[in-house]
């Protein structure tokens, strides 16, 4: 039994309302609800999403209604449906609360038990401006009798009333036991209301443009986007396209007036999806539309046309438009740029969302509405040409049709539909709050906002969590489900077709499977289908794990530049590791490993063979306690490991094979980290140089040990290896040879001739054994920079080098010595060699003016003669304009001229020498930055070329798939190869101006 409240006791229901005395008590007393008879009202009010807002609005309504309040009060006590609609509405939407207070008698509209039919909506909005059918016009063209400024206010109120009625029915179930409106019914009613609004706006436009007599043009308004698909939001722009016959000034004025009236009274009307976008004509004839779509339209424009629907105006002309464009839509998947366009559009949409909002963004973030819509539309475009059942516009209808046709698993379609409708529900509730266009969830620390949203979305505690906890769990669950099913959506049906995983599942035909793979970016879909059959055909548990993994793996591969290459490489690795139980388990349990492996395999032709021969590197794709394991090895540890591994063997062939094996592992590690964007250019070059040095050192030591063991006596000479070129500067790239000089020094008592002969034998074996054919990238040891070039002896003594350089050294040889650095063999001998050549490369007073002129002459000759035939000088990374040779020659010329007075220029590194040039003020900081930027850009591009193509290359390709792949591997923020190429040419062109100034002065 409930006791009547006393004057100062708690108001019944106040605790549930979240209100405290005396505010709640005063408000309820003012409404005369502070009594036992009002308890059902209080309990209903307590269930409103924002009970405070609802109570405040009721008080404001009472003030506005005055004596008429009694009618509303009585109705609320007796009409449960009205009570549920009103309390839910004013507790969910401050905008509709304000609307009711401003127009207090409109509460009576909420008594209506059924939503009006489309014809009623049209009639109601036309009645607001007293519109009548125009003479000699089609059935949906009317002329308003009220067309002045007052028409906007009249239309706005009538539209807001109808929107309020729908919202009240949509929300009522949160307060009373009212039927829940299905998502599709809400979207269709909103679309019907939008069509009616456009019809009314057009009637005002007709009255303004053609006030007297017949309308001399036929104008069709084509709805696009969500309006075209009949899945409109409460607050949304309405996308349209205008078709007119003729497309003259009158038609343009009608369209413009329609947009103005609708924008002021209802919603923004956006015509940006028309041909040429906002730069194109607002109104076109049907013939003009078709001419554009046949010749100029991009794939995304056909994707947009999927949802076109005649909305108002001349519906016959609208149907002619639809009939003419839809065949082009269903042929769009055969366009050569189809996959690239769809993927680019999807990435562009994702890039619009700030990083800090992606987890809160319902429409464009990860696992969002757009993920579902893009996936569904892509499948429609792929299969719609051959299957007319897919010729539907709504997302849910399309998912149903895709499931019925076997293009999507039935369970997947049902789950994706449920998640899509849940996300749309949240979107609707967020928009209703203030009638603002938004898709962003409240911030994670906004407890009040999340509590309101949970109640407005009809979330209920589940015994373990309160309503907010349930909402957070549902948001996370549905977002993850969308992401997971987005992958399965494309690939699960393919796997069903090749592996018969589910006997009850519908299967794609081979032709449909090939179409789907082609649409996902596979250039050879028949081959890809064969790879899938082989992978899923593995016997037993491995086949089942592959079937579990492949949907996600294939999606990641589909995002890479070359999914065909990646799928083949994955099959080769899987078959090569057939006996290794850890491989599939690692991919299944470590998501980062699987994703990174697919990125690497689909991006680089350089890496698959390395990974096949050094599969343990794949384990390093995981994250460790301090970050990616690919970044954990230190250069010293790598060198120590290679030397220790080779030292375990007396046979030099086995020792060198071990060193090469460890080099293979290190190359795979460095290149993988590079492709994944984990390493900057200087670290890549340093790592590649260090591993080269370690292998050279290991090979040299192994051969010396073997020689001494064979002869039973110590070696007759000390031998050192001097790194030259990029090896000496520790700036090797993936395609670089190892330029070296071999120097020896006979030991005391040894015959010099015998010592030199022995050293030459060792050096020749180093070259031969390291350069032996292998599945690894080549190990060419090039001694071509030695005195007298290839005509001179392979090894000289320290004294012979000194005599040559003092008497015969040419300017280019002096220039080459600028990058000489001791890297292997006898350390003391190598340092003595460097001290000896310091007098040659850093002479007192700098090199002579004659030597500078000679270097300039040689540089000019290199520019004119060395570029390969057919190469593009603007995009050749080594010898092209502003390329590596330009930058390095510029730095070396400044070293030759100034190193005698700037000790910091005694440096073999191009980048470090540039730093020294800037500190010494030999060039301005801006000029140095241009040179540095060009060197890094060219090196990055050259490395990416090798990684992508799998072999040394210096020439950037022209626009196309290969260039886009190079751009992506080079770290360009998108895979638009043309943008990357423009950037490369701009950077190198600016650097060339500095090069010409230095060499011309």
Tab-separated table of C-alpha atoms in Angstrom, residues 524-803:
chain	number	residue	atom	x	y	z
A	524	UNK	CA	44.333	-12.625	-62.192
A	525	UNK	CA	41.201	-13.775	-60.350
A	526	UNK	CA	41.244	-17.285	-61.835
A	527	UNK	CA	44.725	-17.842	-60.367
A	528	UNK	CA	43.624	-16.374	-57.044
A	529	UNK	CA	40.705	-18.793	-56.933
A	530	UNK	CA	43.154	-21.643	-57.509
A	531	UNK	CA	45.279	-20.447	-54.594
A	532	UNK	CA	42.209	-20.365	-52.347
A	533	UNK	CA	41.300	-23.908	-53.327
A	534	UNK	CA	44.814	-25.102	-52.543
A	535	UNK	CA	44.961	-23.315	-49.181
A	536	UNK	CA	41.559	-24.473	-47.965
A	537	UNK	CA	42.140	-27.946	-49.369
A	538	UNK	CA	44.775	-28.754	-46.747
A	539	UNK	CA	43.782	-31.841	-44.819
A	540	UNK	CA	42.475	-31.710	-41.277
A	541	UNK	CA	43.043	-28.975	-38.765
A	542	UNK	CA	45.275	-26.846	-40.986
A	543	UNK	CA	42.603	-26.562	-43.636
A	544	UNK	CA	40.084	-25.495	-40.996
A	545	UNK	CA	42.453	-22.870	-39.583
A	546	UNK	CA	43.138	-21.558	-43.082
A	547	UNK	CA	39.394	-21.239	-43.707
A	548	UNK	CA	39.080	-19.357	-40.430
A	549	UNK	CA	41.990	-17.026	-41.210
A	550	UNK	CA	41.522	-16.364	-44.909
A	551	UNK	CA	38.593	-13.910	-44.832
A	552	UNK	CA	40.582	-11.472	-42.738
A	553	UNK	CA	43.901	-12.195	-44.465
A	554	UNK	CA	42.351	-11.636	-47.877
A	555	UNK	CA	40.823	-8.343	-46.812
A	556	UNK	CA	44.217	-7.107	-45.663
A	557	UNK	CA	45.742	-8.346	-48.913
A	558	UNK	CA	43.036	-6.512	-50.844
A	559	UNK	CA	44.301	-3.239	-49.359
A	560	UNK	CA	47.832	-3.827	-50.657
A	561	UNK	CA	49.225	-2.728	-54.035
A	562	UNK	CA	49.531	-6.264	-55.426
A	563	UNK	CA	47.115	-8.752	-53.821
A	564	UNK	CA	47.820	-11.376	-56.530
A	565	UNK	CA	51.498	-11.416	-55.647
A	566	UNK	CA	50.669	-11.438	-51.952
A	567	UNK	CA	48.257	-14.388	-52.184
A	568	UNK	CA	50.745	-16.430	-54.206
A	569	UNK	CA	53.510	-15.630	-51.711
A	570	UNK	CA	51.248	-16.584	-48.804
A	571	UNK	CA	50.488	-19.908	-50.456
A	572	UNK	CA	54.215	-20.551	-51.015
A	573	UNK	CA	55.027	-19.720	-47.397
A	574	UNK	CA	52.132	-21.867	-46.125
A	575	UNK	CA	53.280	-24.816	-48.225
A	576	UNK	CA	56.912	-24.284	-47.258
A	577	UNK	CA	55.995	-24.283	-43.575
A	578	UNK	CA	53.563	-27.175	-43.836
A	579	UNK	CA	55.404	-29.085	-41.117
A	580	UNK	CA	55.770	-26.063	-38.820
A	581	UNK	CA	52.888	-26.001	-36.337
A	582	UNK	CA	53.753	-22.531	-35.052
A	583	UNK	CA	53.026	-20.689	-38.316
A	584	UNK	CA	49.226	-20.842	-38.564
A	585	UNK	CA	48.918	-20.663	-34.793
A	586	UNK	CA	50.942	-17.449	-34.806
A	587	UNK	CA	48.705	-15.920	-37.485
A	588	UNK	CA	45.563	-17.008	-35.661
A	589	UNK	CA	46.605	-15.792	-32.212
A	590	UNK	CA	48.664	-12.702	-33.107
A	591	UNK	CA	46.568	-10.311	-35.186
A	592	UNK	CA	49.490	-7.915	-35.667
A	593	UNK	CA	51.622	-10.706	-37.164
A	594	UNK	CA	48.953	-11.695	-39.680
A	595	UNK	CA	48.141	-8.145	-40.760
A	596	UNK	CA	51.773	-7.109	-41.105
A	597	UNK	CA	52.620	-10.264	-43.044
A	598	UNK	CA	49.837	-9.593	-45.548
A	599	UNK	CA	50.954	-5.964	-45.994
A	600	UNK	CA	54.510	-7.110	-46.642
A	601	UNK	CA	53.577	-9.913	-49.044
A	602	UNK	CA	51.186	-7.734	-51.043
A	603	UNK	CA	53.579	-4.798	-51.253
A	604	UNK	CA	57.021	-6.232	-51.966
A	605	UNK	CA	58.426	-8.674	-54.513
A	606	UNK	CA	61.789	-8.410	-52.710
A	607	UNK	CA	60.620	-9.992	-49.450
A	608	UNK	CA	58.692	-13.234	-50.179
A	609	UNK	CA	61.777	-15.300	-51.099
A	610	UNK	CA	63.628	-13.933	-48.076
A	611	UNK	CA	60.765	-14.879	-45.761
A	612	UNK	CA	60.414	-18.311	-47.341
A	613	UNK	CA	64.110	-18.934	-46.643
A	614	UNK	CA	64.128	-17.154	-43.268
A	615	UNK	CA	60.608	-17.883	-41.946
A	616	UNK	CA	61.590	-17.284	-38.324
A	617	UNK	CA	61.551	-13.578	-39.204
A	618	UNK	CA	57.750	-13.812	-39.337
A	619	UNK	CA	57.709	-14.298	-35.559
A	620	UNK	CA	59.294	-10.863	-35.267
A	621	UNK	CA	56.195	-9.254	-36.793
A	622	UNK	CA	54.686	-9.423	-33.297
A	623	UNK	CA	54.849	-6.658	-30.706
A	624	UNK	CA	57.104	-7.016	-27.686
A	625	UNK	CA	57.111	-5.191	-24.349
A	626	UNK	CA	58.859	-2.159	-25.853
A	627	UNK	CA	57.339	-2.141	-29.339
A	628	UNK	CA	57.602	-4.142	-32.571
A	629	UNK	CA	60.121	-6.975	-32.348
A	630	UNK	CA	61.344	-6.035	-35.828
A	631	UNK	CA	63.039	-3.029	-34.242
A	632	UNK	CA	64.593	-4.818	-31.280
A	633	UNK	CA	67.973	-6.053	-32.638
A	634	UNK	CA	70.891	-3.648	-32.226
A	635	UNK	CA	73.431	-3.269	-35.037
A	636	UNK	CA	76.289	-4.419	-32.796
A	637	UNK	CA	74.358	-7.555	-31.860
A	638	UNK	CA	73.712	-8.314	-35.540
A	639	UNK	CA	77.416	-7.957	-36.382
A	640	UNK	CA	78.442	-10.106	-33.396
A	641	UNK	CA	75.917	-12.778	-34.345
A	642	UNK	CA	77.103	-13.011	-37.950
A	643	UNK	CA	80.777	-13.176	-36.963
A	644	UNK	CA	80.124	-15.760	-34.230
A	645	UNK	CA	77.946	-17.890	-36.516
A	646	UNK	CA	80.585	-17.988	-39.256
A	647	UNK	CA	83.404	-18.636	-36.792
A	648	UNK	CA	81.891	-21.978	-35.811
A	649	UNK	CA	83.012	-23.543	-39.117
A	650	UNK	CA	86.521	-24.273	-40.387
A	651	UNK	CA	85.325	-24.766	-43.951
A	652	UNK	CA	85.164	-21.262	-45.464
A	653	UNK	CA	82.270	-22.249	-47.729
A	654	UNK	CA	80.156	-23.313	-44.758
A	655	UNK	CA	81.228	-20.279	-42.771
A	656	UNK	CA	80.277	-17.935	-45.599
A	657	UNK	CA	77.010	-19.810	-46.181
A	658	UNK	CA	76.193	-19.263	-42.493
A	659	UNK	CA	77.008	-15.564	-42.765
A	660	UNK	CA	74.812	-15.288	-45.840
A	661	UNK	CA	72.011	-17.089	-44.028
A	662	UNK	CA	72.178	-14.646	-41.132
A	663	UNK	CA	72.351	-11.777	-43.627
A	664	UNK	CA	69.176	-13.144	-45.229
A	665	UNK	CA	67.413	-13.016	-41.862
A	666	UNK	CA	68.630	-9.480	-41.221
A	667	UNK	CA	67.643	-8.286	-44.698
A	668	UNK	CA	64.183	-9.772	-44.166
A	669	UNK	CA	63.893	-7.983	-40.823
A	670	UNK	CA	65.064	-4.595	-42.097
A	671	UNK	CA	63.049	-4.724	-45.313
A	672	UNK	CA	59.898	-5.817	-43.454
A	673	UNK	CA	60.225	-2.978	-40.968
A	674	UNK	CA	60.827	-0.613	-43.880
A	675	UNK	CA	57.739	-1.725	-45.835
A	676	UNK	CA	55.674	-1.395	-42.656
A	677	UNK	CA	56.852	2.181	-42.176
A	678	UNK	CA	58.781	1.491	-38.980
A	679	UNK	CA	62.218	2.710	-40.124
A	680	UNK	CA	63.377	6.046	-41.452
A	681	UNK	CA	65.782	6.197	-44.391
A	682	UNK	CA	69.011	6.806	-42.394
A	683	UNK	CA	68.326	3.799	-40.152
A	684	UNK	CA	67.592	1.589	-43.153
A	685	UNK	CA	70.850	2.597	-44.852
A	686	UNK	CA	72.856	2.156	-41.647
A	687	UNK	CA	71.369	-1.302	-41.015
A	688	UNK	CA	71.996	-2.483	-44.580
A	689	UNK	CA	75.568	-1.186	-44.468
A	690	UNK	CA	76.249	-2.850	-41.128
A	691	UNK	CA	75.073	-6.259	-42.291
A	692	UNK	CA	77.172	-5.943	-45.468
A	693	UNK	CA	80.229	-5.057	-43.378
A	694	UNK	CA	79.635	-7.990	-41.032
A	695	UNK	CA	79.344	-10.474	-43.910
A	696	UNK	CA	82.521	-9.124	-45.537
A	697	UNK	CA	84.346	-9.368	-42.217
A	698	UNK	CA	83.083	-12.924	-41.641
A	699	UNK	CA	84.080	-14.021	-45.164
A	700	UNK	CA	87.539	-12.462	-44.910
A	701	UNK	CA	88.239	-14.002	-41.499
A	702	UNK	CA	86.991	-17.435	-42.619
A	703	UNK	CA	89.270	-17.438	-45.666
A	704	UNK	CA	92.293	-16.276	-43.645
A	705	UNK	CA	91.677	-19.012	-41.062
A	706	UNK	CA	91.368	-21.647	-43.788
A	707	UNK	CA	94.544	-20.439	-45.506
A	708	UNK	CA	96.516	-20.549	-42.278
A	709	UNK	CA	95.139	-23.994	-41.406
A	710	UNK	CA	96.019	-25.322	-44.848
A	711	UNK	CA	99.560	-23.943	-44.851
A	712	UNK	CA	100.195	-24.568	-41.187
A	713	UNK	CA	101.748	-21.105	-40.935
A	714	UNK	CA	100.527	-17.600	-40.170
A	715	UNK	CA	99.292	-15.504	-43.059
A	716	UNK	CA	102.142	-13.670	-44.847
A	717	UNK	CA	100.342	-10.328	-44.754
A	718	UNK	CA	97.770	-8.273	-42.938
A	719	UNK	CA	94.813	-7.392	-45.109
A	720	UNK	CA	92.170	-4.688	-44.711
A	721	UNK	CA	89.021	-3.926	-46.661
A	722	UNK	CA	88.252	-0.255	-47.264
A	723	UNK	CA	84.622	0.603	-47.945
A	724	UNK	CA	84.044	3.043	-50.791
A	725	UNK	CA	81.005	4.837	-52.157
A	726	UNK	CA	77.795	4.256	-50.237
A	727	UNK	CA	79.321	1.393	-48.265
A	728	UNK	CA	82.013	3.718	-46.968
A	729	UNK	CA	79.392	6.301	-46.112
A	730	UNK	CA	77.160	3.690	-44.424
A	731	UNK	CA	74.419	4.689	-46.857
A	732	UNK	CA	73.786	1.458	-48.768
A	733	UNK	CA	70.428	0.809	-50.359
A	734	UNK	CA	68.797	-2.521	-51.168
A	735	UNK	CA	70.156	-2.486	-54.719
A	736	UNK	CA	73.679	-1.273	-53.926
A	737	UNK	CA	76.856	-3.212	-54.619
A	738	UNK	CA	79.697	-3.132	-52.101
A	739	UNK	CA	82.437	-0.872	-53.504
A	740	UNK	CA	85.743	-1.717	-51.803
A	741	UNK	CA	89.520	-1.436	-51.955
A	742	UNK	CA	91.749	-4.275	-50.710
A	743	UNK	CA	95.000	-3.214	-49.065
A	744	UNK	CA	97.699	-5.488	-47.635
A	745	UNK	CA	100.868	-5.083	-45.633
A	746	UNK	CA	103.481	-7.880	-45.659
A	747	UNK	CA	104.335	-9.105	-42.224
A	748	UNK	CA	107.980	-8.901	-41.057
A	749	UNK	CA	110.127	-11.424	-42.844
A	750	UNK	CA	107.559	-12.161	-45.543
A	751	UNK	CA	108.372	-11.785	-49.213
A	752	UNK	CA	106.310	-8.888	-50.592
A	753	UNK	CA	105.548	-10.673	-53.865
A	754	UNK	CA	104.329	-13.774	-52.025
A	755	UNK	CA	102.343	-11.637	-49.571
A	756	UNK	CA	100.586	-9.676	-52.322
A	757	UNK	CA	99.855	-12.854	-54.284
A	758	UNK	CA	98.336	-14.432	-51.173
A	759	UNK	CA	96.230	-11.336	-50.504
A	760	UNK	CA	94.993	-11.288	-54.101
A	761	UNK	CA	93.955	-14.941	-53.749
A	762	UNK	CA	92.016	-14.165	-50.569
A	763	UNK	CA	90.309	-11.124	-52.160
A	764	UNK	CA	89.340	-13.112	-55.250
A	765	UNK	CA	87.800	-15.823	-53.092
A	766	UNK	CA	85.868	-13.203	-51.115
A	767	UNK	CA	84.425	-11.872	-54.370
A	768	UNK	CA	83.718	-15.321	-55.787
A	769	UNK	CA	82.135	-16.931	-52.730
A	770	UNK	CA	80.022	-13.929	-51.788
A	771	UNK	CA	78.937	-13.411	-55.393
A	772	UNK	CA	77.985	-17.059	-55.983
A	773	UNK	CA	74.425	-17.512	-57.317
A	774	UNK	CA	71.824	-17.839	-54.586
A	775	UNK	CA	68.157	-17.273	-53.836
A	776	UNK	CA	69.266	-14.284	-51.755
A	777	UNK	CA	69.684	-10.785	-53.160
A	778	UNK	CA	73.126	-10.623	-54.830
A	779	UNK	CA	76.350	-9.964	-52.900
A	780	UNK	CA	78.557	-8.249	-55.454
A	781	UNK	CA	81.929	-7.042	-54.111
A	782	UNK	CA	83.127	-4.432	-56.597
A	783	UNK	CA	86.761	-3.281	-56.520
A	784	UNK	CA	86.461	-1.146	-59.659
A	785	UNK	CA	87.471	2.071	-57.847
A	786	UNK	CA	91.031	0.773	-57.229
A	787	UNK	CA	93.992	2.506	-58.876
A	788	UNK	CA	93.998	1.941	-62.636
A	789	UNK	CA	90.498	0.512	-62.319
A	790	UNK	CA	89.926	-3.041	-63.497
A	791	UNK	CA	93.329	-3.010	-65.229
A	792	UNK	CA	95.151	-2.569	-61.934
A	793	UNK	CA	96.011	-5.266	-59.377
A	794	UNK	CA	93.132	-6.304	-57.111
A	795	UNK	CA	95.257	-5.790	-53.994
A	796	UNK	CA	98.126	-3.379	-53.391
A	797	UNK	CA	100.378	-2.781	-50.452
A	798	UNK	CA	99.982	0.349	-48.387
A	799	UNK	CA	103.197	1.717	-49.901
A	800	UNK	CA	102.009	1.043	-53.451
A	801	UNK	CA	98.770	2.910	-52.776
A	802	UNK	CA	100.717	5.835	-51.326
A	803	UNK	CA	103.062	6.032	-54.308
